[in-house]
Amino acid sequence: MSGIERLHAAMEALSLLEADAVVEGHLERAVKEEQSYTEFLCELLEAEARARRNRQFEMRLKMAHLPYRKALDQFDFAFQPSIDERAIKELQTLRFVHEASNVVFLGPPRVGKTHLAVGLVLTALQAGQRAYFIAAKGLVMDLGEAKREGRLSKRLSVYLRPKVLVIDEMGYLPLDEIGATLLFQLISARYERGSIVLTSNKSYGDWGSIFGDPVLAAAILDRLLHHSTTINIRGESYRLKERKKAGLLPAEERAAKMA
Ligand code: ADP
Ligand code: MG
């Protein structure tokens, strides 16, 4: 076996997939740039480490089931002055994840609640945490089915594992008593163990009507809010801005063609 063949065989045996793929380019460069052994080895292993981190991130991303991929730096805070940007910066430190406290985004449709929840998840995934995103309706349906089939505790454990659980669109549909009880069970089980990021179009005062039962609603809120940050968004729907932009674009294009 030639030297390079031995190198590929060893890297394959060690599953150094990226290093195996890039080593020849690195060798050429090392000769051309007269790199030291240390520099050469460092760069090769750093490439391997980087590729691994990316692969693991992509895997966690897939497992998180996000509805779309939008980061916090794609959020236009100037458009939504009711949001205290410092509060979002604080959340970005992920201290809330380490403390297993919760985050609640409240506000009317299309003001950015889900975007901010997704952005926090991406931040957590990048830091190596696991997360899972699900709509309240789907969550309650899933848990209800598991309960009917006698496998609730096993199913609950799926929602206990990730460090960050997003429950999106709480309150868009009212819940029956079983649904509300299941949600209470889940929120209690995650209490002080893992963060919940929740979005809702209903203010806390209206939660009694989501759950049908004001006592249960109070119990859920009590657990949810004991360690939590609430971000209240009282702004315009982002769609208005998108529409305005859509209206402007053709005019701009026309102007560009005339110029
Ligand atoms: P909701 O509050 O109903 O959950 P979303 O967060 O899904 O709304 O926002 C609707 C769409 O508008 C998304 O594509 C989101 O990325 C975009 N959006 C909303 N607010 C902003 C903002 N301030 N900056 C950038 N994009 C925004
Ligand atoms: Mg939403």
Coordinates of C-alpha atoms and ligand atoms in Angstrom, one line a residue:
M1 CA 0.0 0.0 0.0
S2 CA 1.2 3.5 -0.8
G3 CA 1.5 6.1 1.9
I4 CA -1.6 7.9 0.8
E5 CA -3.6 4.6 0.6
R6 CA -2.5 3.8 4.2
L7 CA -3.6 7.2 5.3
H8 CA -7.1 6.8 3.7
A9 CA -7.5 3.3 5.1
A10 CA -6.6 4.6 8.7
M11 CA -8.9 7.5 8.4
E12 CA -11.8 5.3 7.2
A13 CA -11.2 2.9 10.1
L14 CA -11.4 5.9 12.4
S15 CA -14.5 7.3 10.6
L16 CA -12.7 10.6 9.9
L17 CA -15.0 11.2 7.0
E18 CA -14.2 14.8 6.3
A19 CA -10.5 14.5 6.9
D20 CA -10.5 11.5 4.5
A21 CA -12.3 13.7 1.9
V22 CA -10.0 16.7 2.1
V23 CA -6.6 15.3 3.1
E24 CA -5.1 15.4 -0.4
G25 CA -5.9 19.1 -0.9
H26 CA -4.5 19.8 2.6
L27 CA -1.3 17.9 1.7
E28 CA -0.8 19.8 -1.5
R29 CA -1.3 23.1 0.3
A30 CA 1.1 22.1 3.1
V31 CA 3.8 21.5 0.6
K32 CA 3.1 24.7 -1.3
E33 CA 2.9 26.9 1.8
E34 CA 5.6 25.1 3.6
Q35 CA 3.4 24.4 6.6
S36 CA 4.7 22.9 9.8
Y37 CA 3.6 19.4 10.8
T38 CA 1.6 21.0 13.6
E39 CA -0.2 23.5 11.3
F40 CA -1.0 20.8 8.8
L41 CA -2.4 18.4 11.4
C42 CA -4.3 21.2 13.2
E43 CA -6.1 22.3 10.0
L44 CA -7.0 18.8 9.0
L45 CA -8.4 17.9 12.4
E46 CA -10.2 21.2 12.7
A47 CA -11.9 20.6 9.3
E48 CA -13.0 17.2 10.7
A49 CA -14.3 18.7 13.9
R50 CA -16.2 21.5 12.0
A51 CA -17.9 19.0 9.7
R52 CA -18.9 16.8 12.6
R53 CA -20.4 19.7 14.5
N54 CA -22.4 20.7 11.3
R55 CA -23.6 17.1 10.8
Q56 CA -24.8 16.9 14.4
F57 CA -26.5 20.3 14.1
E58 CA -28.3 19.2 10.9
M59 CA -29.4 16.0 12.7
R60 CA -30.7 17.9 15.7
L61 CA -32.4 20.4 13.3
K62 CA -34.2 17.5 11.6
M63 CA -35.3 16.1 14.9
A64 CA -36.6 19.5 16.0
H65 CA -39.4 19.5 13.3
L66 CA -39.3 23.3 12.8
P67 CA -42.0 24.7 10.5
Y68 CA -39.4 26.9 8.9
R69 CA -35.8 27.9 9.4
K70 CA -35.5 31.6 10.4
A71 CA -32.9 32.9 12.8
L72 CA -33.2 35.7 15.3
D73 CA -30.9 37.9 13.2
Q74 CA -33.5 37.8 10.4
F75 CA -36.0 39.4 12.7
D76 CA -36.7 43.1 12.1
F77 CA -36.9 44.5 15.6
A78 CA -37.4 48.0 14.3
F79 CA -40.7 46.9 12.8
Q80 CA -41.9 45.6 16.2
P81 CA -41.0 48.2 18.8
S82 CA -43.2 46.6 21.5
I83 CA -40.6 43.9 21.8
D84 CA -37.7 44.8 24.1
E85 CA -34.7 43.6 22.1
R86 CA -32.6 43.3 25.3
A87 CA -35.1 40.7 26.5
I88 CA -34.5 38.7 23.4
K89 CA -30.7 39.1 23.7
E90 CA -31.0 37.8 27.2
L91 CA -32.9 34.7 26.0
Q92 CA -30.2 34.2 23.3
T93 CA -27.7 33.6 26.1
L94 CA -29.7 30.4 26.7
R95 CA -29.6 31.0 30.4
F96 CA -33.4 30.1 30.4
V97 CA -32.5 26.7 29.0
H98 CA -29.9 26.0 31.7
E99 CA -32.4 27.1 34.3
A100 CA -35.2 25.1 32.7
S101 CA -37.4 28.2 32.8
N102 CA -40.1 29.0 30.2
V103 CA -40.7 31.6 27.6
V104 CA -44.1 32.8 26.4
F105 CA -44.8 34.8 23.3
L106 CA -48.2 36.5 23.3
G107 CA -49.7 38.5 20.5
P108 CA -52.1 38.7 17.6
P109 CA -51.5 36.6 14.4
R110 CA -48.3 37.3 12.2
V111 CA -46.4 39.5 14.6
G112 CA -43.5 37.2 14.8
K113 CA -44.2 34.8 17.7
T114 CA -43.3 31.6 15.9
H115 CA -40.3 33.3 14.2
L116 CA -38.9 34.2 17.6
A117 CA -39.6 30.7 19.0
V118 CA -37.9 29.1 16.0
G119 CA -35.0 31.6 16.3
L120 CA -34.5 30.5 20.0
V121 CA -34.6 26.9 19.0
L122 CA -31.9 27.4 16.3
T123 CA -29.7 29.2 18.9
A124 CA -30.2 26.2 21.3
L125 CA -29.5 23.7 18.5
Q126 CA -26.3 25.5 17.6
A127 CA -25.2 25.3 21.3
G128 CA -25.7 21.5 21.1
Q129 CA -29.1 21.3 22.9
R130 CA -32.0 19.2 21.6
A131 CA -35.3 20.8 20.9
Y132 CA -38.7 19.8 19.6
F133 CA -41.4 22.0 18.0
I134 CA -45.1 21.0 17.9
A135 CA -48.4 22.9 17.6
A136 CA -50.6 22.7 20.7
K137 CA -53.4 21.0 18.6
G138 CA -51.1 18.2 17.3
L139 CA -49.6 17.7 20.8
V140 CA -52.9 17.3 22.5
M141 CA -54.2 14.9 19.7
D142 CA -51.0 12.8 20.0
L143 CA -51.2 12.6 23.7
G144 CA -54.9 11.8 23.6
E145 CA -54.4 9.0 21.2
A146 CA -51.6 7.6 23.4
K147 CA -53.8 7.8 26.4
R148 CA -56.6 5.9 24.7
E149 CA -54.1 3.2 23.7
G150 CA -52.7 2.9 27.2
R151 CA -49.2 4.2 26.3
L152 CA -49.4 7.7 27.6
S153 CA -46.3 7.6 29.9
K154 CA -44.1 6.3 27.1
R155 CA -45.4 9.1 24.8
L156 CA -45.0 11.7 27.4
S157 CA -41.3 10.8 27.7
V158 CA -40.8 11.8 24.1
Y159 CA -41.9 15.3 25.0
L160 CA -39.8 15.3 28.2
R161 CA -36.5 14.5 26.5
P162 CA -35.6 17.7 24.6
K163 CA -34.2 20.6 26.6
V164 CA -36.5 23.0 24.7
L165 CA -40.1 22.1 23.8
V166 CA -42.0 24.6 21.7
I167 CA -45.8 24.5 22.0
D168 CA -47.0 26.7 19.2
E169 CA -50.4 28.3 18.8
M170 CA -51.9 27.6 22.2
G171 CA -55.4 28.8 22.3
Y172 CA -56.3 28.9 18.6
L173 CA -58.7 26.1 19.3
P174 CA -60.4 25.4 22.6
L175 CA -59.4 22.2 24.4
D176 CA -61.8 19.6 25.9
E177 CA -61.3 18.5 29.5
I178 CA -59.1 15.5 28.6
G179 CA -56.9 17.7 26.3
A180 CA -56.5 20.3 29.0
T181 CA -55.6 17.7 31.6
L182 CA -53.0 16.1 29.3
L183 CA -51.4 19.5 28.8
F184 CA -51.4 20.1 32.5
Q185 CA -49.7 16.7 33.0
L186 CA -47.0 17.5 30.4
I187 CA -46.3 21.0 31.8
S188 CA -46.1 19.6 35.3
A189 CA -43.7 16.9 34.2
R190 CA -41.4 19.4 32.5
Y191 CA -41.6 21.8 35.5
E192 CA -38.0 22.8 36.5
R193 CA -36.7 20.0 34.3
G194 CA -36.9 21.4 30.8
S195 CA -37.9 24.7 29.1
I196 CA -41.2 25.3 27.3
V197 CA -41.4 28.0 24.7
L198 CA -45.0 28.7 24.1
T199 CA -46.8 31.0 21.7
S200 CA -50.4 32.1 22.0
N201 CA -52.8 34.7 20.5
K202 CA -54.7 34.8 23.8
S203 CA -53.8 36.9 26.8
Y204 CA -53.5 35.1 30.1
G205 CA -56.9 36.5 31.2
D206 CA -58.5 34.5 28.3
W207 CA -56.9 31.2 29.1
G208 CA -59.9 30.1 31.2
S209 CA -61.8 30.0 27.9
I210 CA -59.1 27.9 26.1
F211 CA -59.2 25.2 28.8
G212 CA -62.9 25.4 29.5
D213 CA -62.1 25.1 33.2
P214 CA -60.8 28.2 35.0
V215 CA -59.3 26.1 37.9
L216 CA -57.3 23.9 35.5
A217 CA -56.2 27.0 33.5
A218 CA -55.0 28.6 36.8
A219 CA -53.1 25.5 37.7
I220 CA -51.4 25.4 34.2
L221 CA -50.5 29.0 34.3
D222 CA -49.1 28.6 37.8
R223 CA -46.7 25.9 36.7
L224 CA -45.9 27.6 33.4
L225 CA -45.2 31.0 34.8
H226 CA -43.4 30.3 38.0
H227 CA -40.0 30.6 36.3
S228 CA -40.7 32.3 33.0
T229 CA -40.3 35.3 30.7
T230 CA -43.3 36.7 28.9
I231 CA -42.9 38.7 25.7
N232 CA -46.0 40.6 24.8
I233 CA -46.1 41.7 21.2
R234 CA -48.6 44.5 20.5
G235 CA -47.8 45.4 17.0
E236 CA -48.9 45.3 13.4
S237 CA -49.0 42.1 11.4
Y238 CA -45.8 41.6 9.4
R239 CA -47.9 40.8 6.4
L240 CA -48.8 44.4 6.0
K241 CA -45.1 45.2 5.6
E242 CA -44.7 42.3 3.2
R243 CA -47.7 43.5 1.1
K244 CA -46.3 47.0 1.1
K245 CA -43.0 45.7 -0.1
A246 CA -44.8 43.6 -2.8
G247 CA -46.6 46.7 -4.0
L248 CA -43.5 48.7 -4.1
L249 CA -41.3 46.2 -5.9
P250 CA -42.9 46.4 -9.4
A251 CA -42.8 50.2 -9.2
E252 CA -39.1 50.1 -8.4
E253 CA -38.5 47.6 -11.2
R254 CA -40.3 49.9 -13.6
A255 CA -38.3 52.9 -12.4
A256 CA -35.1 50.8 -12.9
K257 CA -36.1 49.9 -16.5
M258 CA -36.9 53.5 -17.3
A259 CA -33.6 54.8 -16.0
Ligands
ADP1 P1 -47.1 34.5 14.4 O1 -47.0 35.6 15.3 O2 -48.5 34.3 13.8 O3 -46.5 33.2 14.9 P2 -44.8 34.4 12.5 O4 -43.8 34.5 13.5 O5 -45.0 33.0 11.9 O6 -46.2 34.9 13.1 O7 -44.6 35.5 11.4 C1 -45.2 35.4 10.1 C2 -44.2 35.6 9.0 O8 -43.7 37.0 9.1 C3 -43.0 34.7 9.2 O9 -42.5 34.4 7.9 C4 -42.0 35.6 9.9 O10 -40.7 35.3 9.6 C5 -42.3 37.0 9.4 N1 -42.1 38.0 10.4 C6 -43.0 38.4 11.3 N2 -42.5 39.5 12.0 C7 -41.3 39.7 11.5 C8 -40.3 40.7 11.8 N3 -40.4 41.6 12.8 N4 -39.1 40.6 11.1 C9 -39.0 39.7 10.1 N5 -39.9 38.8 9.8 C10 -41.0 38.8 10.5
MG2 MG -47.3 31.3 14.7

